[in-house]
Structure formats: structure tokens, C-alpha cells
CSV table of C-alpha atoms in Angstrom, one decimal:
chain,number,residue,atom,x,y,z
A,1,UNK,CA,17.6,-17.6,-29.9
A,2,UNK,CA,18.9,-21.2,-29.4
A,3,UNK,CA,22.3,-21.9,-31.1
A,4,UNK,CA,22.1,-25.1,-33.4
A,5,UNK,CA,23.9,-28.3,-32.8
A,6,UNK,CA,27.9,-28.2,-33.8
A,7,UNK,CA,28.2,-29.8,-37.3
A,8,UNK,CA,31.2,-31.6,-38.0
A,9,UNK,CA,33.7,-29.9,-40.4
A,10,UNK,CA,34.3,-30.9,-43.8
A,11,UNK,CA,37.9,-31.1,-42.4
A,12,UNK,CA,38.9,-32.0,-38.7
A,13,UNK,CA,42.1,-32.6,-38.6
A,14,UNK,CA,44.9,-31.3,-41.1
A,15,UNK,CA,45.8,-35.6,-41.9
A,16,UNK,CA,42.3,-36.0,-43.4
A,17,UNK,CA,43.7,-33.1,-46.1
A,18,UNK,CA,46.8,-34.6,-46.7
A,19,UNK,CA,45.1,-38.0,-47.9
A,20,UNK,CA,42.9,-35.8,-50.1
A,21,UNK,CA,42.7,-35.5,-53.8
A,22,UNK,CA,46.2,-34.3,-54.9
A,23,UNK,CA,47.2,-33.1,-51.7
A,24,UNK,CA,50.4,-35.2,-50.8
A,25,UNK,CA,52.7,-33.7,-53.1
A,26,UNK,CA,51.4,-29.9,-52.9
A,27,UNK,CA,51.4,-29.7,-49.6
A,28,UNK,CA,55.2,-30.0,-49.6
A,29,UNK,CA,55.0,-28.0,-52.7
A,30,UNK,CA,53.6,-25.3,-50.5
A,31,UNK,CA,56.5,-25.9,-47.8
A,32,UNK,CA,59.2,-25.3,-50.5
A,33,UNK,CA,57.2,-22.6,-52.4
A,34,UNK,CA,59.9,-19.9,-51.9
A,35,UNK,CA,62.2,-22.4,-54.1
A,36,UNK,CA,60.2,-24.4,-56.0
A,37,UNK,CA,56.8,-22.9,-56.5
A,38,UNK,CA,55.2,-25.8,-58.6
A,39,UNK,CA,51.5,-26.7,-57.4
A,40,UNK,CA,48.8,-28.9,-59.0
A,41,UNK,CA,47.8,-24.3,-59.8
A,42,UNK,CA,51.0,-23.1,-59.4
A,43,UNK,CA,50.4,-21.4,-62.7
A,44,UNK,CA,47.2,-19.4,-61.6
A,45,UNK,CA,49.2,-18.5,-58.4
A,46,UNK,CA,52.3,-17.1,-60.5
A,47,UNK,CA,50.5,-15.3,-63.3
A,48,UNK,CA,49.2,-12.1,-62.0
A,49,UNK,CA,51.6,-10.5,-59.0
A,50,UNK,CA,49.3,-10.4,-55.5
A,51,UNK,CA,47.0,-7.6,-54.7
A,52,UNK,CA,47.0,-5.6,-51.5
A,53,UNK,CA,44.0,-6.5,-49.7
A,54,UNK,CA,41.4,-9.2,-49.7
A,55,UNK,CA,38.2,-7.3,-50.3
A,56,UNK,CA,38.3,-4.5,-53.1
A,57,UNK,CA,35.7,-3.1,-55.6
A,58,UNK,CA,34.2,0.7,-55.5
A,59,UNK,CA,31.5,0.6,-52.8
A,60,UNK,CA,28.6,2.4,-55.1
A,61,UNK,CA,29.7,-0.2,-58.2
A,62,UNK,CA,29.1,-2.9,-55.6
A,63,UNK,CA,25.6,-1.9,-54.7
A,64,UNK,CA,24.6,-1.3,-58.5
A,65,UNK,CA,25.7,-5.2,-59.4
A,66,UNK,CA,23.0,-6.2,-56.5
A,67,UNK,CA,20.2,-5.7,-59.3
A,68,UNK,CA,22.1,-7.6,-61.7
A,69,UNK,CA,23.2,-10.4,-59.3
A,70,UNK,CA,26.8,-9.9,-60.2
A,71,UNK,CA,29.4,-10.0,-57.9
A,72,UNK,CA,32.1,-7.4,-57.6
A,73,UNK,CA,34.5,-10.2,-59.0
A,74,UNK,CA,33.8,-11.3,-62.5
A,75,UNK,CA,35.6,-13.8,-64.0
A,76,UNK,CA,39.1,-13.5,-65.1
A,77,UNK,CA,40.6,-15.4,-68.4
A,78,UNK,CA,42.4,-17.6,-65.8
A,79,UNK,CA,39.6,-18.9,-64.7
A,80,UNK,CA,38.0,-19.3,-67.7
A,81,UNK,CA,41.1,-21.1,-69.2
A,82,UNK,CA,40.8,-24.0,-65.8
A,83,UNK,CA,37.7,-24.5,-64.7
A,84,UNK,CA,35.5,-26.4,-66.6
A,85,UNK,CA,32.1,-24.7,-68.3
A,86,UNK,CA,29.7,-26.8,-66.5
A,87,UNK,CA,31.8,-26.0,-63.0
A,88,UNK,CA,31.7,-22.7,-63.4
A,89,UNK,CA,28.2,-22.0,-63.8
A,90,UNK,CA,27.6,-24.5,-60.9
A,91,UNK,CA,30.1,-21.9,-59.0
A,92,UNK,CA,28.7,-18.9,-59.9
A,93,UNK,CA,24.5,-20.2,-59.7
A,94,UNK,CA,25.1,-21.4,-56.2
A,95,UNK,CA,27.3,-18.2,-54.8
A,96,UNK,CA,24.5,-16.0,-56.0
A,97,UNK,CA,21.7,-18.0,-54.5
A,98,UNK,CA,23.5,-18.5,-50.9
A,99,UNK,CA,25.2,-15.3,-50.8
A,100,UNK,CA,28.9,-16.4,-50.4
A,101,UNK,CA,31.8,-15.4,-52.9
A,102,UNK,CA,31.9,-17.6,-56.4
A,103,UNK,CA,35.5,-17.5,-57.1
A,104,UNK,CA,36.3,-18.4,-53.4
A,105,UNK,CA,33.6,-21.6,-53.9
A,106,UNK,CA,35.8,-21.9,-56.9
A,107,UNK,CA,39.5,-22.0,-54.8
A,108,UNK,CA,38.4,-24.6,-53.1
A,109,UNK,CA,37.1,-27.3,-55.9
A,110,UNK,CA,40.1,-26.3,-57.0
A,111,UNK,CA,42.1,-26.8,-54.3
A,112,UNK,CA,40.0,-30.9,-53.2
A,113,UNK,CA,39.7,-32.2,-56.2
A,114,UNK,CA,41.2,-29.8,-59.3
A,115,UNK,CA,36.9,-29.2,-60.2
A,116,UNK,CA,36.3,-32.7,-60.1
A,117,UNK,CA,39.2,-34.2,-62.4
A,118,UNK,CA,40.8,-35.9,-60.2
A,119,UNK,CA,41.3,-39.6,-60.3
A,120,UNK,CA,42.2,-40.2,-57.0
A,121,UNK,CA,39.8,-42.3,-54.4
A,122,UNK,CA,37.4,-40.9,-52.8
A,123,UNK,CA,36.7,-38.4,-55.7
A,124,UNK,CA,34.1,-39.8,-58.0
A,125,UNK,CA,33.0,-43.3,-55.7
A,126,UNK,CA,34.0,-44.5,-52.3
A,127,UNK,CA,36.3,-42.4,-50.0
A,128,UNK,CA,39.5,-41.9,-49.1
A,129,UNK,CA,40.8,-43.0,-46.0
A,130,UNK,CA,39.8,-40.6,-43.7
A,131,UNK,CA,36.0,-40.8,-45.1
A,132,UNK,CA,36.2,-37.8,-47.5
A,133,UNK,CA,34.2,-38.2,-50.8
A,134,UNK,CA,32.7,-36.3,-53.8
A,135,UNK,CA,34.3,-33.3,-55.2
A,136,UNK,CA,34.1,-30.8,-52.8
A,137,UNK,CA,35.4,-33.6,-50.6
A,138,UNK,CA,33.0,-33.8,-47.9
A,139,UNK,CA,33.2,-36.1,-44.9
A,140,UNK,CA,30.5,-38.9,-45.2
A,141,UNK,CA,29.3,-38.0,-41.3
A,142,UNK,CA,29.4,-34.2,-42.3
A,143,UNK,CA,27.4,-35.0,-45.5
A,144,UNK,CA,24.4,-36.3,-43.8
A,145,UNK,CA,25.7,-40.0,-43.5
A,146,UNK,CA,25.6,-42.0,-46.3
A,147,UNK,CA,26.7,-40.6,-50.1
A,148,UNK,CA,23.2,-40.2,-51.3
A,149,UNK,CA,20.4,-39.1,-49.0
A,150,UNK,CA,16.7,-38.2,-49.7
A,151,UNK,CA,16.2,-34.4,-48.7
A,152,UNK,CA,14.2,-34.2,-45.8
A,153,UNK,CA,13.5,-31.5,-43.1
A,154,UNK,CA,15.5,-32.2,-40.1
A,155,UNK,CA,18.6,-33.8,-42.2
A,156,UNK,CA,21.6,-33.0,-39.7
A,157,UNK,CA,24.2,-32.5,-42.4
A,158,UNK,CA,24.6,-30.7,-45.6
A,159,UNK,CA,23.8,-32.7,-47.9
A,160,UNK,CA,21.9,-30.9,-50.6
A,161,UNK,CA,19.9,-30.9,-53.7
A,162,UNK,CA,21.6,-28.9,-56.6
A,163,UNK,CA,20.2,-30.4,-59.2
A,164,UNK,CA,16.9,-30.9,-58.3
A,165,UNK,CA,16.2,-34.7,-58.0
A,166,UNK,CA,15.4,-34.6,-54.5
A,167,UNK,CA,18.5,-36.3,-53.4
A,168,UNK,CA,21.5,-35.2,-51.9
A,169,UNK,CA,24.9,-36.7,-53.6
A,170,UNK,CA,28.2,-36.1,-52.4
A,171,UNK,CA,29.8,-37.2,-56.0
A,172,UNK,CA,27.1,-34.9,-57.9
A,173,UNK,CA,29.0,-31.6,-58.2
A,174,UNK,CA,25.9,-29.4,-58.4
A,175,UNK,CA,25.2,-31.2,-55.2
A,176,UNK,CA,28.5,-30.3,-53.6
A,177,UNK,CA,28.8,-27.3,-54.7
A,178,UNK,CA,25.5,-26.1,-52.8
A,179,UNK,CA,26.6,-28.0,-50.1
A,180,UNK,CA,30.1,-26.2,-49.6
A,181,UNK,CA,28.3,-22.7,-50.2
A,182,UNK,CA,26.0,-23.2,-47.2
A,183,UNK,CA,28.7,-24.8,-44.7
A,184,UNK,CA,31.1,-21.6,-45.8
A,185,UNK,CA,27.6,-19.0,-45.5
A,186,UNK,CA,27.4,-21.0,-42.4
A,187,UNK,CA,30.6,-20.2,-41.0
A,188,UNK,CA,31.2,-16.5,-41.5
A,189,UNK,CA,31.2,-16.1,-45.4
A,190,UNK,CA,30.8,-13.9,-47.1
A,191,UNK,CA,32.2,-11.5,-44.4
A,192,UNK,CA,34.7,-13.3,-42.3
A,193,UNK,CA,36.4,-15.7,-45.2
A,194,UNK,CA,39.4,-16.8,-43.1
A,195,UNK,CA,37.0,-18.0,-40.2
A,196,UNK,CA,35.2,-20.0,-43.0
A,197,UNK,CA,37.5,-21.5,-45.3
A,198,UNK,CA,39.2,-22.3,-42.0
A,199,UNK,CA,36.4,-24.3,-40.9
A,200,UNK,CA,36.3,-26.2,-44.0
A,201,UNK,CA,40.4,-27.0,-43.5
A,202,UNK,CA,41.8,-26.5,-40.2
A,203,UNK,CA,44.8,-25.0,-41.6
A,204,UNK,CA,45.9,-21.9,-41.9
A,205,UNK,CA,48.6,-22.4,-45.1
A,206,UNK,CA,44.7,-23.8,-46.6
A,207,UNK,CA,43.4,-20.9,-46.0
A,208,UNK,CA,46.0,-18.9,-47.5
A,209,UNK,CA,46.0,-21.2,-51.1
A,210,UNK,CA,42.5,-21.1,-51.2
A,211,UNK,CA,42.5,-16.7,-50.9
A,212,UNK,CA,45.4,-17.0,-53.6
A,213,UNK,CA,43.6,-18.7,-56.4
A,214,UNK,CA,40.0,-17.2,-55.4
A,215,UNK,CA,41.9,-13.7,-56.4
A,216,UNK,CA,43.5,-15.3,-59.1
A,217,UNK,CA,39.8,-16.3,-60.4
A,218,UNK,CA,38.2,-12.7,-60.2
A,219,UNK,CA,39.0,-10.6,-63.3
A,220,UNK,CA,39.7,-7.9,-60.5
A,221,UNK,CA,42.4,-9.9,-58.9
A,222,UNK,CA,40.2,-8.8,-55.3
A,223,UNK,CA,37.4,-11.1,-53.5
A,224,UNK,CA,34.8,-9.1,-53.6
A,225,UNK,CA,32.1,-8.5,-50.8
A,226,UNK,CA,28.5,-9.6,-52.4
A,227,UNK,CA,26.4,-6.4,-52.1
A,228,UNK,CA,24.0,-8.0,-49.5
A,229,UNK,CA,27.0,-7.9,-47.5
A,230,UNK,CA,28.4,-4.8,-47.8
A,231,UNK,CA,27.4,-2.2,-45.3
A,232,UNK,CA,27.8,0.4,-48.2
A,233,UNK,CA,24.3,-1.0,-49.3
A,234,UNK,CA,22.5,-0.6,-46.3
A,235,UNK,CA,20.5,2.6,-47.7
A,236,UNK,CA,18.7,0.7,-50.5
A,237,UNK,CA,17.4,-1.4,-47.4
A,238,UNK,CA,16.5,1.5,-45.5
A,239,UNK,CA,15.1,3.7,-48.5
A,240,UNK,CA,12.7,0.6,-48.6
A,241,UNK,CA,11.0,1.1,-45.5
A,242,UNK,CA,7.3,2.0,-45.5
A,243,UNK,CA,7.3,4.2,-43.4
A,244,UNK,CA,9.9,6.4,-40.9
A,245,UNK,CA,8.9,3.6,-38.0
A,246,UNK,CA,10.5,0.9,-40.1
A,247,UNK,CA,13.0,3.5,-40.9
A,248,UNK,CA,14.4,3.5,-37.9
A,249,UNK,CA,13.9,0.1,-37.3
A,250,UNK,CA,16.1,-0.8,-39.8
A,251,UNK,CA,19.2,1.7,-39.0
A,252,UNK,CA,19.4,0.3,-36.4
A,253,UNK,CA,19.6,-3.1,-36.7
A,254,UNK,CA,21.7,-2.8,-39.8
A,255,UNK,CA,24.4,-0.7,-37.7
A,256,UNK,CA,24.7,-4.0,-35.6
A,257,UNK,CA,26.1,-6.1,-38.9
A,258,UNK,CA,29.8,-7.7,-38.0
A,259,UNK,CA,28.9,-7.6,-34.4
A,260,UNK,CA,29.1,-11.3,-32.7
A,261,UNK,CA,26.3,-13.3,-31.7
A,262,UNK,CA,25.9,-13.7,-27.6
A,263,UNK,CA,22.8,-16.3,-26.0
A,264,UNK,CA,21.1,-13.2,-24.2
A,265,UNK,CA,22.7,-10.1,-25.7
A,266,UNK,CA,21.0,-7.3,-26.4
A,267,UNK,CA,24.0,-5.0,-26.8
A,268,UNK,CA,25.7,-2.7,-27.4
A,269,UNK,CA,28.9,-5.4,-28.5
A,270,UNK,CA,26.8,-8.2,-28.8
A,271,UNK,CA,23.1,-10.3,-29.7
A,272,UNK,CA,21.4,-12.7,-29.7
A,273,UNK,CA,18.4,-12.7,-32.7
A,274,UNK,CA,15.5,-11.7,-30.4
A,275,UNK,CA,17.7,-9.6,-28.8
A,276,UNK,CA,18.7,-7.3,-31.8
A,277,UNK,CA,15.1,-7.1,-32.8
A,278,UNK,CA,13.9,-5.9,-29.4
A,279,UNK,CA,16.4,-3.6,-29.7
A,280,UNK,CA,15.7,-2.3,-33.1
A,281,UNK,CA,12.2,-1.6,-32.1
A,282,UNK,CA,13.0,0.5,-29.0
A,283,UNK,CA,15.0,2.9,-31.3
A,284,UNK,CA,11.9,3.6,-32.7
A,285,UNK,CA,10.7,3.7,-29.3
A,286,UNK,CA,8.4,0.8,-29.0
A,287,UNK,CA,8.2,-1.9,-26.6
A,288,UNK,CA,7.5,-5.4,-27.6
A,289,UNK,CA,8.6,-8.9,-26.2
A,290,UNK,CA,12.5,-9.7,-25.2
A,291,UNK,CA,12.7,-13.4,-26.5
A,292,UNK,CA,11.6,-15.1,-29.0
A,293,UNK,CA,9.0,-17.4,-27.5
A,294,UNK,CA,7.5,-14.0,-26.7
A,295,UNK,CA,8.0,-12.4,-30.3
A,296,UNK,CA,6.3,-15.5,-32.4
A,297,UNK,CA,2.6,-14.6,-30.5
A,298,UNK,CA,3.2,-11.2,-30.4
A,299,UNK,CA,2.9,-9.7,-33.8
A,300,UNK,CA,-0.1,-10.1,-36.1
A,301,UNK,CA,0.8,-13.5,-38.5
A,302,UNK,CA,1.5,-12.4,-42.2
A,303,UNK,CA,1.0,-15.0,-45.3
A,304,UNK,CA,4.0,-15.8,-47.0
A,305,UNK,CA,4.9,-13.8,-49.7
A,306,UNK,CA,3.3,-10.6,-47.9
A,307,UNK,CA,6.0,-9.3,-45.5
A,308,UNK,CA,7.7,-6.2,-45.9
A,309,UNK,CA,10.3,-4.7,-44.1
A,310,UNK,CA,10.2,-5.1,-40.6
A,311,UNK,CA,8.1,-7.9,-40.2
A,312,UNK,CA,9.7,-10.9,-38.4
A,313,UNK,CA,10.3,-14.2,-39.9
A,314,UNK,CA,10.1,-17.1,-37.3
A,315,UNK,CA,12.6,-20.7,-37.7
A,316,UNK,CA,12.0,-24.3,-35.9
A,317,UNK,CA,15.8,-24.6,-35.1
A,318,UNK,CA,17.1,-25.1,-31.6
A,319,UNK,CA,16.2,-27.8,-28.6
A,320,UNK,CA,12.8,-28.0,-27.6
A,321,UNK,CA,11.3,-25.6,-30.2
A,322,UNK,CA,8.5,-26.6,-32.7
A,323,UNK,CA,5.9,-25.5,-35.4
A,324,UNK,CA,4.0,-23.9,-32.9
A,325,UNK,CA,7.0,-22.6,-30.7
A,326,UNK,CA,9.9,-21.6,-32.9
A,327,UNK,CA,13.4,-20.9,-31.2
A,328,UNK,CA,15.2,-18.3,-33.5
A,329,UNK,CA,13.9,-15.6,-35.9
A,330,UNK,CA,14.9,-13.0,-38.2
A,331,UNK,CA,13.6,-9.3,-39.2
A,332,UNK,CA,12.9,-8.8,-42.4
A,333,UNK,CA,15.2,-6.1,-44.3
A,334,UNK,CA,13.6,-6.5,-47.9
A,335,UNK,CA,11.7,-9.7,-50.1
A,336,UNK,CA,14.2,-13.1,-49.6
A,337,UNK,CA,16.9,-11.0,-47.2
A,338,UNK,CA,16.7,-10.9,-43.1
A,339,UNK,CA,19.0,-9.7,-41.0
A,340,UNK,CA,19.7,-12.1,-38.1
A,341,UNK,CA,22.1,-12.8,-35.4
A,342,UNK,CA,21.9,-17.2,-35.6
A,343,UNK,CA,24.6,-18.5,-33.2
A,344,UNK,CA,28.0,-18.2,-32.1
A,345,UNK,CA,29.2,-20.4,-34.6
A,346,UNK,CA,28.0,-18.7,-38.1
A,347,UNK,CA,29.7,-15.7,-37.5
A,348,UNK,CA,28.8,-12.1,-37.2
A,349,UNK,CA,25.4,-10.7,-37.4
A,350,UNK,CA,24.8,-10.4,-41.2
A,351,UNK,CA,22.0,-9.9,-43.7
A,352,UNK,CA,21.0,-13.3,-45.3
A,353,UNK,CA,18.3,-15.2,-47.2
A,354,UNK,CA,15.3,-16.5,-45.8
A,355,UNK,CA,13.6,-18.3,-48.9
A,356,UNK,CA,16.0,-21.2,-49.1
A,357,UNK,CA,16.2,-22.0,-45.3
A,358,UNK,CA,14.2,-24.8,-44.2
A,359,UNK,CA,11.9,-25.3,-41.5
A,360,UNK,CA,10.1,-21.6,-41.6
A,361,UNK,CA,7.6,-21.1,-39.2
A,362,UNK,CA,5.6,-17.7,-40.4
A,363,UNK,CA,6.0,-14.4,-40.4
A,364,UNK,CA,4.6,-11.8,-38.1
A,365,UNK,CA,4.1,-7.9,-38.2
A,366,UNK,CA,4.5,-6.2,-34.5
A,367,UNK,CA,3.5,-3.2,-35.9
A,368,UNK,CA,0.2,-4.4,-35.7
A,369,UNK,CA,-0.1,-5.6,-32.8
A,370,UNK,CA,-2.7,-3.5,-30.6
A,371,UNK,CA,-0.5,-2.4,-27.9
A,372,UNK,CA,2.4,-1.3,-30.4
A,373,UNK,CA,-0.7,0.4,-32.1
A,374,UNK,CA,-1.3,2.6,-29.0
A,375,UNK,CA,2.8,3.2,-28.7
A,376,UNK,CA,2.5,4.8,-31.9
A,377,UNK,CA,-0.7,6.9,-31.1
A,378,UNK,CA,1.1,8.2,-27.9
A,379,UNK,CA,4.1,8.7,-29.5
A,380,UNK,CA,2.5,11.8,-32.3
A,381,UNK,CA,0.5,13.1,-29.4
């Protein structure tokens, strides 16, 4: 319910991008690119002419690539041909597991640090001079920072651990790579891209070059929407439900996706994440708690590993929460995938994952709960 602290940006101010890896020369590259269209990828730009819209991809082909975990936008022989093996799979692995667009991860190692070939400071040791580093090009303050931190709870940055060593490097490009999926997933991806990428680079011609070579990536030559994210697959979540309770439930909450988070909304433009939940349930026509500090008590605690759809899955994130008093929570919409409303800042109400977020409190079932018990009795008399 309680929006998280601000983070800073990878990027806060267009001059820190200029002093980035290769970034002097294609920027005015960029400027002239009417007359002399010659970028560090100036040849994945040219080689394919521009497709109409962003997102594309047949909705139902969309949804059927969920149980495979591919995305609507395989790769093309372009980006086969520049980005190197090791990158690639590091794209791909961590746009999966975070549920934000590979080939857009992709644009923008491509667009820092040319996947991590770049010789230029600030790249593989030390920084530039406006404190970026590694090859995602992360600011040492936005990192967690220092370059390499031990991953703790509580770690106000994100810095991450993508190979597994329990350390978070900003020079270790599975590291990175994690790191950049969760600040875009953070900031409106996979749904609102521009909001995202824009948020990594305040700039809007950065925003543009990174759209360009994402399409130029995808064998489709379109940024597709991950199926988790596509309202299109909402009736695999709903044919899920145990019952025609949860049924309901679910429809509803589902039909509030893209809708923007408000402190205190409970519709019908806008809420916040107990808000959406208290709402679900009363279009099933049951009552239970407004807020979350009222929620966590309320329904019957589940052991991880046992919720199902519908159930509630409780967070220690926001100012005076705890353990034992959790601030923000999700409903669950399937094993691993909640849909939440988390702050003004990260965008529209979306489906996301649960098992990779740190700091989870438990999971409870209102439907248990005796009073919600007695709604239901009343309800088929």
C-alpha cells in the first residue's frame, strides 16, 4: 500500500550519456541521421525497413509461447550475427525470469557499451566521469554503492546476483543484465516501454534508438508483449480458478491491468494494491478488510508453495512496515504470478512474479476466513 523510496536512475541527466561508452560521436550521428546515418549499429538500423507499430504478434500465438517461455520475438539473424553467444543467453535467461522484453534488454547493452566490447572507461573497471560503470552502465549510487556488494535483504539499489555467487557486480554482465531487467520491470516494462527505457536515459532520441535495434533484434521485426502481459491471456488465469468465487475474483481484477496506481484508490480509474483486492472480492460479493494492515490478519496463513489463485501474498516494503506488519501485497493469479498495483512509480497495474521478490511475508487465503465463510453460506441461501 506504501509506495517505495525513489531510486535513482541509471541515467539522470542526458550529460552522464554523452560521456558513456561510445556515445560522443553517435549522438551527433543521430543528429545528422537524415544525411549521414552511420552509428556504432547503423547497420542493424538500416537493414530491415521499420515496422508499423511497436507491439505485434497474433494474440492466441502469444498465449501458446507462455508454456514454452518464448517470447513473441525470437531472434533474428541480425542479432545473431552482433551480439555475442554468452550475451545473448544472459539477455534472453533474465527477460524470461523478470518478465520484460529480451531483445529490448538487448538495445540497450547495445546501445551503453556495444554488449560489453567496449574499451572505453568505465566499462570493464572504474567509471566514467559521471560515475557510470559496468556494461549496462549503471550509476555506482544506483547500483547499491560500491561496484561489488554482498546481496542482502534491504540492499537499496539493484545490484544483483546473475551468476549466483552471492555478490552483486556492476562489471559482471550476468549481474547487469539482471539488474537492468528489474529497474526496466520496475518502471513500466513490459507494458509501457517508453516510460521505462526513458527512465533508464532521460532522453527521448534514447528511447527511440533503443525501440529501433530492439525491433531490429526480433526475427519478427515487432517487440512483442511477454504473454503474462498480454490481456489476451487473461482466460488461462481465469480458467485456473478453483472455483466460480475465485472466478470472479480474478475478472475482475485482471480487467483493472494498465490502470495507474493511486495511495487510496479503489477505483474505477485507479488503485492502490489493497485497494484492487478489496475490490475484486466485492465483485464476488464478499466483504473483507480495505487496507492492507487489515488484509495480512485477515485471511487464514498458507505455507509457501500452497497458494492458489486468489490467495494473497503479503511484502515488507514501505515505511514503518515489518515481518509481522507488511505494507503492500499482491493476489495471487496462478503459481510464481500476482497481480498487483505497487506504486506510482512502476507503472500500471500488471501481472508479475512473486518468487524472485525479496522480503515476502506469507501468504493468506480470505476465503477461509470465518466471516467470509458465512458470506458464502448467505450468499446460496
Amino acid at each position: 500500500m506504501t509506495a517505495p523510496p525513489r531510486m535513482t536512475p541509471a541515467s539522470t541527466r542526458v550529460v552522464r550519456r554523452l560521456a558513456s561508452a561510445g556515445r560522443d560521436w553517435r549522438m551527433i550521428a543521430v543528429a545528422l541521421i537524415v544525411i549521414v546515418p552511420a552509428t556504432l549499429f547503423g547497420s542493424i538500423i538500416l537493414m530491415t525497413p521499420s515496422p508499423s507499430i511497436l507491439f505485434g504478434g497474433g494474440a492466441a500465438e502469444n498465449c501458446a509461447q507462455a508454456a514454452t517461455g518464448e517470447g513473441a520475438a525470437d531472434v533474428s539473424q541480425t542479432a545473431q550475427g552482433d551480439i555475442p553467444a554468452d550475451y545473448l543467453e544472459l539477455y534472453k535467461k533474465f527477460g524470461k525470469q523478470i518478465g520484460v522484453q529480451w531483445n529490448v534488454l538487448a538495445a540497450i547493452g547495445k546501445r551503453e557499451t556495444n554488449h560489453g566490447r567496449s574499451t572505453l572507461p568505465g566499462v570493464r573497471s572504474g567509471t566514467n566521469y559521471a560515475g557510470a560503470a559496468g556494461p549496462m552502465q549503471f550509476l555506482i549510487s544506483t547500483w547499491g554503492g560500491q561496484p561489488r556488494i554482498k546481496i542482502e535483504p534491504g540492499i537499496n539499489g539493484y545490484a544483483s546476483d546473475g551468476d549466483g555467487d552471492g555478490y552483486g557486480d556492476v562489471y559482471d554482465p550476468a549481474d547487469a543484465i539482471l539488474g537492468a531487467a528489474k529497474m526496466l520491470k520496475r518502471n513500466g516494462a513490459p507494458d509501457d516501454l517508453r516510460r521505462a527505457i526513458f527512465v533508464y536515459n532521460r532522453a527521448t532520441w534514447y528511447v527511440d534508438q533503443v525501440l529501433e535495434i530492439a525491433k531490429r533484434y526480433a526475427a519478427t521485426g515487432e517487440i512483442g508483449l511477454p504473454p503474462d502481459a498480454d490481456p489476451a491471456c487473461d482466460s488461462g488465469f481465469v480458467d485456473s480458478a478453483p472455483d466460480d468465487v475465485v472466478r470472479k475474483i480474478l475478472e475482475y481484477a485482471l480487467a483493472q491491468r494498465g490502470k495507474p496506481y493511486r495511495w487510496g484508490g479503489t477505483g474505477p480509474d485507479a488503485f492502490d494494491c489493497s485497494g484492487i483486492i478489496y475490490m475484486a472480492y466485492r465483485n464476488a460479493g464478499l466483504t473483507i478488510p480495505r487496507t492492507t494492515f487489515g488484509q495480512w490478519p485477515f485471511g487464514v496463513k498458507i505455507e509457501a508453495g500452497e497458494e492458489q489463485p486468489g490467495d494473497l501474498v503479503f511484502f515488507n516494503a514501505g515505511p514503518g512496515t515489518s515481518k509481522d506488519n507488511p505494507g503492500h501485497v499482491g493476489m495471487v493469479v496462478s503459481p510464481g504470478k500476482m497481480i498487483e498495483a505497487r506504486c506510482t512509480l512502476c507503472g500500471p497495474i500488471k501481472v508479475t512474479t512473486y518468487r524472485d521478490r525479496p522480503n515476502i511475508v506469507g501468504f493468506t487465503r480470505p476465503l477461509e476466513n470465518e466471516t467470509v465463510i458465512e458470506q458464502l453460506k448467505r450468499a446460496q441461501t
